[in-house]
Coordinates of C-alpha atoms in Angstrom, one line a residue:
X140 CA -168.8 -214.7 -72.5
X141 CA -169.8 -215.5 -68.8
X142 CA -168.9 -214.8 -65.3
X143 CA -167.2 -218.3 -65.1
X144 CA -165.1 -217.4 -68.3
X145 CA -164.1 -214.8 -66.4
X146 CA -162.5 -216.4 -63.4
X147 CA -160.7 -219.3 -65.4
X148 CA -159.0 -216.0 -66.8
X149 CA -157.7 -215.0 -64.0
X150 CA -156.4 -218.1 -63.6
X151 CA -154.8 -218.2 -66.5
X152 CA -153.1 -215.5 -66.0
X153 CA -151.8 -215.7 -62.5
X154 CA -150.5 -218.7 -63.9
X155 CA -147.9 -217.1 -66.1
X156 CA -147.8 -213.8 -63.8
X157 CA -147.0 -212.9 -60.5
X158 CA -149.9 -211.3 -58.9
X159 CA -149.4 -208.2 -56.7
X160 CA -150.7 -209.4 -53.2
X161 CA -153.8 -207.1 -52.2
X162 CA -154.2 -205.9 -55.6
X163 CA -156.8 -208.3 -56.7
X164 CA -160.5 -207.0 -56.9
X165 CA -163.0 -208.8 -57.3
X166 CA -166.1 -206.5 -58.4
X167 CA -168.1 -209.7 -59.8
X168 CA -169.0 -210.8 -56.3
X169 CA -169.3 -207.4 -54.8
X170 CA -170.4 -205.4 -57.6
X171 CA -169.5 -200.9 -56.9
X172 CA -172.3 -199.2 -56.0
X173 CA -173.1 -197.7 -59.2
X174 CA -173.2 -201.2 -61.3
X175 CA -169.8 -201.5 -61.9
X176 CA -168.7 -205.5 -62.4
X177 CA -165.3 -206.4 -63.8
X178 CA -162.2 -208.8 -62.1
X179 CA -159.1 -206.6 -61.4
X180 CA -155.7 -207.5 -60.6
X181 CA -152.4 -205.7 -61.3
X182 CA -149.1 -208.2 -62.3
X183 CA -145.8 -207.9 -62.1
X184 CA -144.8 -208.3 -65.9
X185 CA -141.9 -208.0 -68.1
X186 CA -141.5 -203.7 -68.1
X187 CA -142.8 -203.8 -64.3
X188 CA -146.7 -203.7 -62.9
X189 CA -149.5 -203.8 -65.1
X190 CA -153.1 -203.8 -64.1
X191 CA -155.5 -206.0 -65.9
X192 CA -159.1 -205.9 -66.3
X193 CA -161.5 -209.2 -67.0
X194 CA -165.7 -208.9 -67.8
X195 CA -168.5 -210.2 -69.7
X196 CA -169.6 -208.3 -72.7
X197 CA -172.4 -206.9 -70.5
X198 CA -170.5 -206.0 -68.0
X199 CA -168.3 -203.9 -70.2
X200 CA -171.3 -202.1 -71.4
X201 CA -171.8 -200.6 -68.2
X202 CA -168.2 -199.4 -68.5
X203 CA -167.9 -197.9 -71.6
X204 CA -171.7 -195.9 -71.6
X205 CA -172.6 -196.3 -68.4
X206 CA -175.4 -198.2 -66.7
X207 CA -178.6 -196.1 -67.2
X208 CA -177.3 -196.3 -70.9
X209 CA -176.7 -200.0 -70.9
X210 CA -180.2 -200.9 -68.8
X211 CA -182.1 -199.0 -71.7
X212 CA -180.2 -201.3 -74.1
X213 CA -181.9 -204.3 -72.1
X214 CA -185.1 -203.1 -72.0
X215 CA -185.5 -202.3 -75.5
X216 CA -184.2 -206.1 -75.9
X217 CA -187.2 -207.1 -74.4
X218 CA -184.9 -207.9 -71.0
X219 CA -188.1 -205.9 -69.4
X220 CA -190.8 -207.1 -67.1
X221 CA -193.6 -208.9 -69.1
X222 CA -198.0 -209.3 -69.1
X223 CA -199.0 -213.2 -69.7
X224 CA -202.0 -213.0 -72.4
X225 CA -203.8 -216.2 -70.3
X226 CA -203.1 -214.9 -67.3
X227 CA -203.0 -211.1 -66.9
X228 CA -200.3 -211.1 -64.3
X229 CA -197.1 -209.2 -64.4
X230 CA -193.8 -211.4 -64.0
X231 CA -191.4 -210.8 -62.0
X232 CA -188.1 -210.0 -63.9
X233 CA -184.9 -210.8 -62.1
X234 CA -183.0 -208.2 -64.2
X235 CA -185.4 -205.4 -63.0
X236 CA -184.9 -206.3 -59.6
X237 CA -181.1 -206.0 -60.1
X238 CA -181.9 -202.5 -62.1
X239 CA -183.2 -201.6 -59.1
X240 CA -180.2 -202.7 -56.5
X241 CA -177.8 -200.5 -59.0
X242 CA -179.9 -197.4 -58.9
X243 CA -179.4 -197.5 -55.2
X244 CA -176.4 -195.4 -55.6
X245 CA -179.0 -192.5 -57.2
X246 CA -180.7 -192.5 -53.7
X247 CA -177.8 -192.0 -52.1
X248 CA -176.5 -189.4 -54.3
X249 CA -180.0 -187.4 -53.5
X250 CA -179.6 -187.9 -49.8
X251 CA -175.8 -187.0 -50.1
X252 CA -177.0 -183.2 -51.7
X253 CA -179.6 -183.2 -49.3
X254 CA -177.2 -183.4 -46.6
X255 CA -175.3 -180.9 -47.6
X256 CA -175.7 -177.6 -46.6
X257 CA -175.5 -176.2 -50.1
X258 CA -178.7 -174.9 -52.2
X259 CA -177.7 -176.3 -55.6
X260 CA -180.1 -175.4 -58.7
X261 CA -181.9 -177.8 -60.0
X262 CA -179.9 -177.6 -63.0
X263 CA -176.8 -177.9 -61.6
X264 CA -178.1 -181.2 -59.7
X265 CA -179.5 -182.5 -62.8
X266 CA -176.3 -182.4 -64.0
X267 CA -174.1 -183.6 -61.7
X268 CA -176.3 -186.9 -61.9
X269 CA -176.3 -187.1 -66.1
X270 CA -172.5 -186.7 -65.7
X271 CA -172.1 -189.8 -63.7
X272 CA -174.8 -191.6 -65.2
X273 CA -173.1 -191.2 -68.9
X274 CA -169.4 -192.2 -67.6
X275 CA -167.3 -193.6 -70.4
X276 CA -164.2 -196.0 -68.9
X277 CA -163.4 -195.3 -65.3
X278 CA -159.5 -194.5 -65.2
X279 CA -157.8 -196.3 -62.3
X280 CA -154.8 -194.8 -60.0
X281 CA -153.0 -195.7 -57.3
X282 CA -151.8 -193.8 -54.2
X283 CA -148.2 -194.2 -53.0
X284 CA -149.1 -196.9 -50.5
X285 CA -150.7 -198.5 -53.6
X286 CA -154.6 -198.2 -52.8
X287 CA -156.4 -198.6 -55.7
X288 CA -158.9 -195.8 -56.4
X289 CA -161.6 -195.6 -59.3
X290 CA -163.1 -192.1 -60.8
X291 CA -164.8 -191.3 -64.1
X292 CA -162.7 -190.4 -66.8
X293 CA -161.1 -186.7 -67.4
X294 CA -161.3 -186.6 -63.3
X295 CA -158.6 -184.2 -62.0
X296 CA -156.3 -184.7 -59.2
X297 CA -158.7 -182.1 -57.4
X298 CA -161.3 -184.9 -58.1
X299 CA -159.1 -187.6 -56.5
X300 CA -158.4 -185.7 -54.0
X301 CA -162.0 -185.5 -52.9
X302 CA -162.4 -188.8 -53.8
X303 CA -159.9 -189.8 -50.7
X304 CA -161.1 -187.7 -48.3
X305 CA -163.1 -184.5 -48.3
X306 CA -160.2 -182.8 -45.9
X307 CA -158.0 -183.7 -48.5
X308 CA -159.7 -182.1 -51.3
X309 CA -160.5 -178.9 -49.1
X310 CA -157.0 -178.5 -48.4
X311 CA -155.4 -180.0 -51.6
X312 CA -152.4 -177.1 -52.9
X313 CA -151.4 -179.6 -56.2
X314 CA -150.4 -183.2 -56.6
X315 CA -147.3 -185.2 -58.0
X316 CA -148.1 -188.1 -60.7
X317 CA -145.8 -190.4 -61.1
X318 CA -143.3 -188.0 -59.2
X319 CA -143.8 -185.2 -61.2
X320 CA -144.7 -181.5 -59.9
X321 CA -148.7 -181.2 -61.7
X322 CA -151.2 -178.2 -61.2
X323 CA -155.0 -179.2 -59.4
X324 CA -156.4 -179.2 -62.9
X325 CA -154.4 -182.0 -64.5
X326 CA -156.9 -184.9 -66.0
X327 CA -155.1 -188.4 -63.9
X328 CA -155.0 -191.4 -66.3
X329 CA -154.9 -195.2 -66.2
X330 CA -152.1 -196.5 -63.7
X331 CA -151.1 -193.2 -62.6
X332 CA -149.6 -193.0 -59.3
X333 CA -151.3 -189.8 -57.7
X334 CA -149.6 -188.1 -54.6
X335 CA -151.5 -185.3 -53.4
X336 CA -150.5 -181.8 -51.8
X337 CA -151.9 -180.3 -48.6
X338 CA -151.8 -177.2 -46.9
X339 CA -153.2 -176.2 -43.9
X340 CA -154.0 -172.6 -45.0
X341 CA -155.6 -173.6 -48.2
X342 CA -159.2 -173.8 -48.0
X343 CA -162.0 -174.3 -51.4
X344 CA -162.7 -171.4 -54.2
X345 CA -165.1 -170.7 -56.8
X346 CA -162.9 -171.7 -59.7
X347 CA -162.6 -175.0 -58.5
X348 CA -165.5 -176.3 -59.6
X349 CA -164.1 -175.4 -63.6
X350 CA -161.3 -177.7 -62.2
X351 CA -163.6 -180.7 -61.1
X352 CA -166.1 -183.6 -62.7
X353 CA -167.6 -185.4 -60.1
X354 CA -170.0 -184.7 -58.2
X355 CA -168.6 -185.6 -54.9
X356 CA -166.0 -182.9 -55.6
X357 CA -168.8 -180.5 -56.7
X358 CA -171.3 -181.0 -53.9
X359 CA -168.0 -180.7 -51.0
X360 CA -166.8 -177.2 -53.4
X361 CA -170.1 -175.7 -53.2
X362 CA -171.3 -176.9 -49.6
X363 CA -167.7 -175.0 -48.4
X364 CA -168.3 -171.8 -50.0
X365 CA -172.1 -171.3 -49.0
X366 CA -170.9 -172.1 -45.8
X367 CA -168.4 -169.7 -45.6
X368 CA -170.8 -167.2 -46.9
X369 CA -172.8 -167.7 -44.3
X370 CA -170.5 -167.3 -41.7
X371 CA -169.2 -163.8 -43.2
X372 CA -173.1 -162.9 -43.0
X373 CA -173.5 -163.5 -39.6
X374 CA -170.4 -161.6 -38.5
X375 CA -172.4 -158.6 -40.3
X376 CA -175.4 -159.0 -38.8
X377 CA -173.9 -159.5 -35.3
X378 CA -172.4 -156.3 -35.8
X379 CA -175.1 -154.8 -37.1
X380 CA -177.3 -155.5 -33.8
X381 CA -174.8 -154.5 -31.9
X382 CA -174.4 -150.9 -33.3
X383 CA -178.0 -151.2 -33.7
X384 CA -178.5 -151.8 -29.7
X385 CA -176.0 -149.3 -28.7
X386 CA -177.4 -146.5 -31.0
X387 CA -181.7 -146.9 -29.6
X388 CA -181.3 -148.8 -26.5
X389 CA -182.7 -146.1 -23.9
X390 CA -180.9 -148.1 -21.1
X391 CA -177.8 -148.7 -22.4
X392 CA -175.9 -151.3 -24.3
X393 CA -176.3 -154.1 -21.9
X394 CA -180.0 -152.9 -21.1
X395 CA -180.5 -153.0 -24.8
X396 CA -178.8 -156.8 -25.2
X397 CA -181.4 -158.1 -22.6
X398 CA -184.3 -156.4 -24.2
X399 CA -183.2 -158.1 -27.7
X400 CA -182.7 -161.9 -26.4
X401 CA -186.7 -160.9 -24.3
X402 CA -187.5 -160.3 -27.8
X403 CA -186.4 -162.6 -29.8
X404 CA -189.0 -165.4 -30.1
X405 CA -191.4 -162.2 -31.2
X406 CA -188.6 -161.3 -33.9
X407 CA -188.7 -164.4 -35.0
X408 CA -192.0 -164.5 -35.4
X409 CA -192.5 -161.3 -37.1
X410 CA -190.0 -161.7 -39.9
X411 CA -190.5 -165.7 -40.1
X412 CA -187.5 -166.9 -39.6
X413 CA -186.0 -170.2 -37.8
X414 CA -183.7 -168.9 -35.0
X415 CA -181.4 -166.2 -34.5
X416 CA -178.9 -167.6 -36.8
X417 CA -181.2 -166.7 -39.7
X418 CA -182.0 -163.3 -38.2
X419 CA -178.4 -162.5 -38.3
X420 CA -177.8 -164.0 -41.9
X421 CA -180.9 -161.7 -43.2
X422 CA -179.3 -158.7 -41.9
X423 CA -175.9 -159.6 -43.4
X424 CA -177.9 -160.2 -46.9
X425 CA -179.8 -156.9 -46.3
X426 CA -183.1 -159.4 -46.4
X427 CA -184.4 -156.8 -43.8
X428 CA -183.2 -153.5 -42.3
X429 CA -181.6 -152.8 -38.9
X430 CA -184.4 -150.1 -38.6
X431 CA -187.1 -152.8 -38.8
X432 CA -185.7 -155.3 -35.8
X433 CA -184.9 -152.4 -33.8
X434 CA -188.8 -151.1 -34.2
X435 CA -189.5 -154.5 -32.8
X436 CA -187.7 -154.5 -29.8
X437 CA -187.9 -150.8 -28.5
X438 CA -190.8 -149.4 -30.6
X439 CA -191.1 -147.1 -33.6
X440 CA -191.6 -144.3 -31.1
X441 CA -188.4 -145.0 -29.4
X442 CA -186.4 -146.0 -32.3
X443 CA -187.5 -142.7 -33.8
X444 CA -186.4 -140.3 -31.0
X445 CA -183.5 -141.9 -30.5
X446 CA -182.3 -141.8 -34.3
X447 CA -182.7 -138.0 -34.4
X448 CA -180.5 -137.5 -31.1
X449 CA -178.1 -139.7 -32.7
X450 CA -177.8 -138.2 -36.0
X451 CA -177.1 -134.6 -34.2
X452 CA -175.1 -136.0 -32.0
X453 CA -172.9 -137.3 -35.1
X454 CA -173.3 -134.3 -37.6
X455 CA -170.8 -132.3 -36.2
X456 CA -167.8 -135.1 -37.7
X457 CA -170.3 -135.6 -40.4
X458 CA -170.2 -132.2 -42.1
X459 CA -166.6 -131.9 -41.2
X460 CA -165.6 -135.1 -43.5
X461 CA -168.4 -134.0 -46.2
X462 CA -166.8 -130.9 -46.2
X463 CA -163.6 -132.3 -46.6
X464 CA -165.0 -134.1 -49.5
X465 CA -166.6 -130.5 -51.6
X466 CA -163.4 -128.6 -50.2
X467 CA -161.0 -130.8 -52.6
X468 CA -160.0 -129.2 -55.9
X469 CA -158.8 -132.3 -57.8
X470 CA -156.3 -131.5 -60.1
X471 CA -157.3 -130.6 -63.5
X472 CA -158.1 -133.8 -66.0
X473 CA -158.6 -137.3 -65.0
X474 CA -160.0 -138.3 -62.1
X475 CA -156.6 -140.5 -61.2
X476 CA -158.6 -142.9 -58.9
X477 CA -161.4 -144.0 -61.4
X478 CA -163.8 -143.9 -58.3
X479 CA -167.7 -142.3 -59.1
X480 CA -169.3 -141.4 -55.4
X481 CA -172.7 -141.0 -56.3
X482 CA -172.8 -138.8 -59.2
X483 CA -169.5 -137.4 -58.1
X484 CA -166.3 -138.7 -60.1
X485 CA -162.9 -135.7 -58.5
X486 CA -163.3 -136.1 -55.0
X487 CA -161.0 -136.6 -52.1
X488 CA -160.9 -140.3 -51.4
X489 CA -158.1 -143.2 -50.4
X490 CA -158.1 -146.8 -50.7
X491 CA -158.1 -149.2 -47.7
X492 CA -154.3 -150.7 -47.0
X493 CA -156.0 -154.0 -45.6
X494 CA -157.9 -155.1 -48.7
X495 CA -156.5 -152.6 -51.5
X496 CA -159.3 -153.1 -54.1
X497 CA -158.7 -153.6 -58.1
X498 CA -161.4 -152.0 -60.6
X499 CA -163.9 -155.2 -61.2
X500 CA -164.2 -156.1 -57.4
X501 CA -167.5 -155.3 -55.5
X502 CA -166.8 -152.3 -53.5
X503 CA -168.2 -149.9 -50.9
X504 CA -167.2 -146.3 -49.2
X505 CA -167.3 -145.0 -46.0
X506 CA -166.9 -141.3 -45.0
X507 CA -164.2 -140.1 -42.8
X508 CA -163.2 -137.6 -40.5
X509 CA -160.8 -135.0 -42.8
X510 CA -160.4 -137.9 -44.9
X511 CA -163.1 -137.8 -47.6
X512 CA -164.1 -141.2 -48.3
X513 CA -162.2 -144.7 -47.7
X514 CA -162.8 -147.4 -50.3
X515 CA -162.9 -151.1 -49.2
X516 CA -163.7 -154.1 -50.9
X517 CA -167.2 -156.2 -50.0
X518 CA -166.1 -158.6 -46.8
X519 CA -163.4 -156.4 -45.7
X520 CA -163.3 -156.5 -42.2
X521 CA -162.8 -152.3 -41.6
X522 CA -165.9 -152.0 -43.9
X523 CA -168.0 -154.4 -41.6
X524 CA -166.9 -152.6 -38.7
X525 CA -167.8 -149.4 -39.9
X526 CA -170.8 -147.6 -38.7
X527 CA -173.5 -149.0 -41.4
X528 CA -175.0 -144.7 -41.8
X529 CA -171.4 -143.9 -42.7
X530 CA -171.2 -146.5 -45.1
X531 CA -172.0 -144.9 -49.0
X532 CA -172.6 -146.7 -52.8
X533 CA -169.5 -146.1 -55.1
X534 CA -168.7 -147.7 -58.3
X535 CA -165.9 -148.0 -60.8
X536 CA -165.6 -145.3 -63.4
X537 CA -166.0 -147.0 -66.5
X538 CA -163.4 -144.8 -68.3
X539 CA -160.7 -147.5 -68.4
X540 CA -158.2 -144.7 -68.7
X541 CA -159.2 -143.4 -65.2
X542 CA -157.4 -146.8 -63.6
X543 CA -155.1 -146.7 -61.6
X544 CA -152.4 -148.9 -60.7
X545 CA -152.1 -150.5 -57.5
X546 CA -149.8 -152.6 -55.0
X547 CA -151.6 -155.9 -54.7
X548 CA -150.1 -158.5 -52.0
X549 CA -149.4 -162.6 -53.4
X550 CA -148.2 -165.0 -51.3
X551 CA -147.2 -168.4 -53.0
X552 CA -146.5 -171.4 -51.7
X553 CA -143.8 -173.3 -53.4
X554 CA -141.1 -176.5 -53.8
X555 CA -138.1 -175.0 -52.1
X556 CA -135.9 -175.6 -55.2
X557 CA -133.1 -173.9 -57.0
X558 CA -134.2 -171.4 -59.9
X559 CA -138.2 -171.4 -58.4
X560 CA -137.9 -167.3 -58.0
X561 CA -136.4 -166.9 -60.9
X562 CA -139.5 -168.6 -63.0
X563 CA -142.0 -166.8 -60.6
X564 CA -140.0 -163.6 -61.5
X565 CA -140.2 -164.0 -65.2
X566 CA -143.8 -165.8 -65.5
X567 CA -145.2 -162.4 -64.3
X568 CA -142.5 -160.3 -66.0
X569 CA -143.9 -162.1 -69.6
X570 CA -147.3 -160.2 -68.7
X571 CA -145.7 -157.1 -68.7
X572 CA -146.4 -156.8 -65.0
X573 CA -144.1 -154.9 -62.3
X574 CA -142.7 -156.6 -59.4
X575 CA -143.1 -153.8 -56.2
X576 CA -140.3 -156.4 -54.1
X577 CA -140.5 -159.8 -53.1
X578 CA -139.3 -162.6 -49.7
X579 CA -138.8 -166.0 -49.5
X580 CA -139.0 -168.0 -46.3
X581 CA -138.0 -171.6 -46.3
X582 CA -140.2 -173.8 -44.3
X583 CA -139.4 -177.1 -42.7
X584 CA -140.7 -179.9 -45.2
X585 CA -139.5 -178.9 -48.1
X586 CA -141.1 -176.1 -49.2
X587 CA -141.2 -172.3 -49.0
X588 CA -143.2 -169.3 -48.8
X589 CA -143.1 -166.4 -51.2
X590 CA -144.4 -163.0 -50.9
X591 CA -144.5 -160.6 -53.8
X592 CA -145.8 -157.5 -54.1
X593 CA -147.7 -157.1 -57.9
X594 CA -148.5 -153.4 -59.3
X595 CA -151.5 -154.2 -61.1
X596 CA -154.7 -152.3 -62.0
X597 CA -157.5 -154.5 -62.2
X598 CA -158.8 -157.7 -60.9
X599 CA -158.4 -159.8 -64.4
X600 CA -154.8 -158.4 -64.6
X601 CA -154.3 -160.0 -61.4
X602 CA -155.9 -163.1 -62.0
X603 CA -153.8 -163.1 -65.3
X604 CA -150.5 -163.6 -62.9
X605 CA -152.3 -165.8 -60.6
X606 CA -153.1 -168.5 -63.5
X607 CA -149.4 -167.3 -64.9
X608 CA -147.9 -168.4 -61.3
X609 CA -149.7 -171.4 -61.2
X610 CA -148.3 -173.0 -64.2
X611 CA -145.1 -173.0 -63.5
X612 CA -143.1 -176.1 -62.2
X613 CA -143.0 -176.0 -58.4
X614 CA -145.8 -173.9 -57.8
X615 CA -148.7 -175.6 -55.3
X616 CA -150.3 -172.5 -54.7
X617 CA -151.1 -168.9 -55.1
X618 CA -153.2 -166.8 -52.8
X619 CA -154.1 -163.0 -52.7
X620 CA -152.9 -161.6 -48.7

């Protein structure tokens, strides 16, 4: 009934139990951050250790609905501030004071986000808050040291992982529970004993934040891959200024570099941006043309002579590849690689070997000398490389006959245990899918890597074997090469 109750049980049972040294919590005295009061201690009992939990009535209302739910309850109790009729003064309420202390953890929730260099919605945020705000029972693991950790329940190993240590969570391959092999989805539960699974070449995706509750895990998911984005967009729009340089600088490359940094605070000001970072990242968004900055730096007079030089000087290996391209007689039918260039579907084109694109990924085309037209997928590196007036729009043909099957490149990292090919082999047999070959390297802790090579036709077939992979026992990871 009180907080005194609740110590005397703990006595009571320490008295018949042996107590686990350092496994005795006392979040009475030092409340969590988000309201959280309750005695732990985990016992050595009959059947082996056993964690027990000791609070008031009130204090297990914050557990089971949470504490904005449970400080709504109080207030409508009349457990608010009050107005004295004789006086006209407003009391001060202890309670509201200590409603106060426990929202601190909102605050530092907002400045968390805030921190980050994500750019969440509104919605999203929002969200993120409610879910913690409306936790039912926290479940409670241990690590294999024994460290006691606390996180709301349906929280995923993925969660936990996060919960540890960001590095942890951006590099976390799978996790064992109670020595047993589980994927980064599986929901932990009270007393579980949660080892988790790193890799150094694993880094954050987008369908890990289906995988995750909290928003720790969220916030560090989402901060990851807007930085990465960024990153990829400043490579592009270094390259960009460099071609960019080299094709209207009328005193060269280096000539043109020193022009460009004279420039820059003027660039900045023109297109209202920060620093050059920005710059960069608006060019690699296509936020603003190459054309544009270069006007800025050498003049549209310049930038306008130069252009038509350039464009003679390239037409010669221009018309060659176009003609390439209206030469080719297809042969009759289909067109076989269920590419449309332009408003063209049977003309000569090839794939790019380094990223080897699957209908449903975003996808450009560059024209090549006596080669019609390369495909690559968005972010390959050939594509970022290539000369940006080369570069042409192509799309999928929507004829799902036209698609054509392709060698796509898995590398899976695994338990080095007896029979683990074998389930790989049949988990993406099952789907009907064709194995191209496959090699297995053993690695020093334990584990190994596999490569298989997967004929597949489009990217949800390929995610299909991916999620197929990924269930099976042994498997901490699956990665397209």
């Amino acid at each position: 009934e009180d907080v005194a109750s609740c110590y005397q049980a703990l006595g009571v049972v320490h008295s018949h139990f042996k107590p686990v040294p350092g496994k005795i919590k006392d979040y009475i005295a030092l409340p969590k951050p988000n309201g959280y009061r309750s005695l732990h201690t985990t016992i050595i009992g009959p059947k082996g250790k056993l964690e027990v939990q000791i609070r008031t009535s009130d204090m297990d209302q914050v557990a089971e609905a949470g504490v904005a739910a449970h400080w709504v309850y109080k207030e409508g109790s009349g457990g608010g501030g009050s107005v004295s009729g004789d006086q006209g003064k407003k009391k001060k309420n202890p309670k509201t004071e200590e409603g106060t202390n426990r929202y601190a953890w909102l605050r530092e929730l907002v400045q968390e986000v805030r921190r980050s260099e994500t750019d969440p919605k509104k919605e999203e945020f929002v969200k993120s808050i409610e879910e913690d705000l409306a936790l039912t029972k926290e479940v409670f693991v241990f690590t294999p040291k024994g460290d006691l950790y606390a996180l709301a329940r349906g929280s995923s190993v993925l969660d936990f992982a996060f919960k540890v240590h960001s590095q942890i969570g951006s590099h976390c391959v799978g996790a064992k529970v109670n020595g047993k092999q589980v994927t980064l989805r599986h929901a932990i539960k009270n007393g579980d004993t949660v080892e988790v699974l790193t890799s150094n070449h694993q880094t954050p995706r987008r369908e890990w934040l289906k995988y995750v509750r909290t928003s720790k895990a969220k916030t560090r998911i989402r901060s990851w891959l807007k930085r990465n984005e960024v990153e990829q967009s400043i490579l592009v729009g270094k390259k960009m200024i460099e071609q960019g340089l080299n094709k209207y600088s009328p005193r060269g490359e280096d000539g043109g570099k020193r022009e460009y940094q004279r420039k820059m605070s003027h660039l900045l000001t023109t297109f209202k941006l920060k620093d050059e970072n920005n710059l960069l990242i608006a060019l690699g968004y296509d936020q603003i043309t190459l054309e544009s900055v270069m006007v800025e730096v050498f003049g549209a007079a310049t930038v306008k002579t130069r252009g038509r030089r350039n464009k003679r000087e390239k037409d010669d290996q221009y018309v060659l590849a176009k003609r390439s391209i209206d030469s080719y007689e297809p042969p009759s039918g289909l067109n076989k690689n269920g590419i449309i260039v332009g408003q063209e579907r049977n003309i000569l084109l090839k794939f790019c070997k380094n990223c080897n694109p699957l209908m449903g990924e975003k996808i450009n085309g560059v024209v090549t000398q006596g080669k019609g037209v390369t495909i690559h997928r968005l972010g390959c590196k050939y594509l970022l490389e290539a000369d940006h007036e080369r570069v042409v729009d192509v799309q999928w043909d929507e004829d799902k006959s036209n698609t054509r099957i392709r060698p796509v490149q898995l590398q899976v990292l695994c338990e080095d245990t007896p029979g683990v090919l074998a389930d790989m082999s049949r988990a993406i047999s099952s789907l009907g899918i064709n194995i191209g070959n496959v090699n297995l390297r053993r690695l020093t802790n334990g584990r190994g890597v596999a490569r298989l090579q997967v004929m597949v036709g489009k990217l949800e077939d390929l995610e299909k074997v991916m999620a197929h992979l990924m269930k099976e026992e042994g498997i901490l990871s699956v990665s397209r090469r």
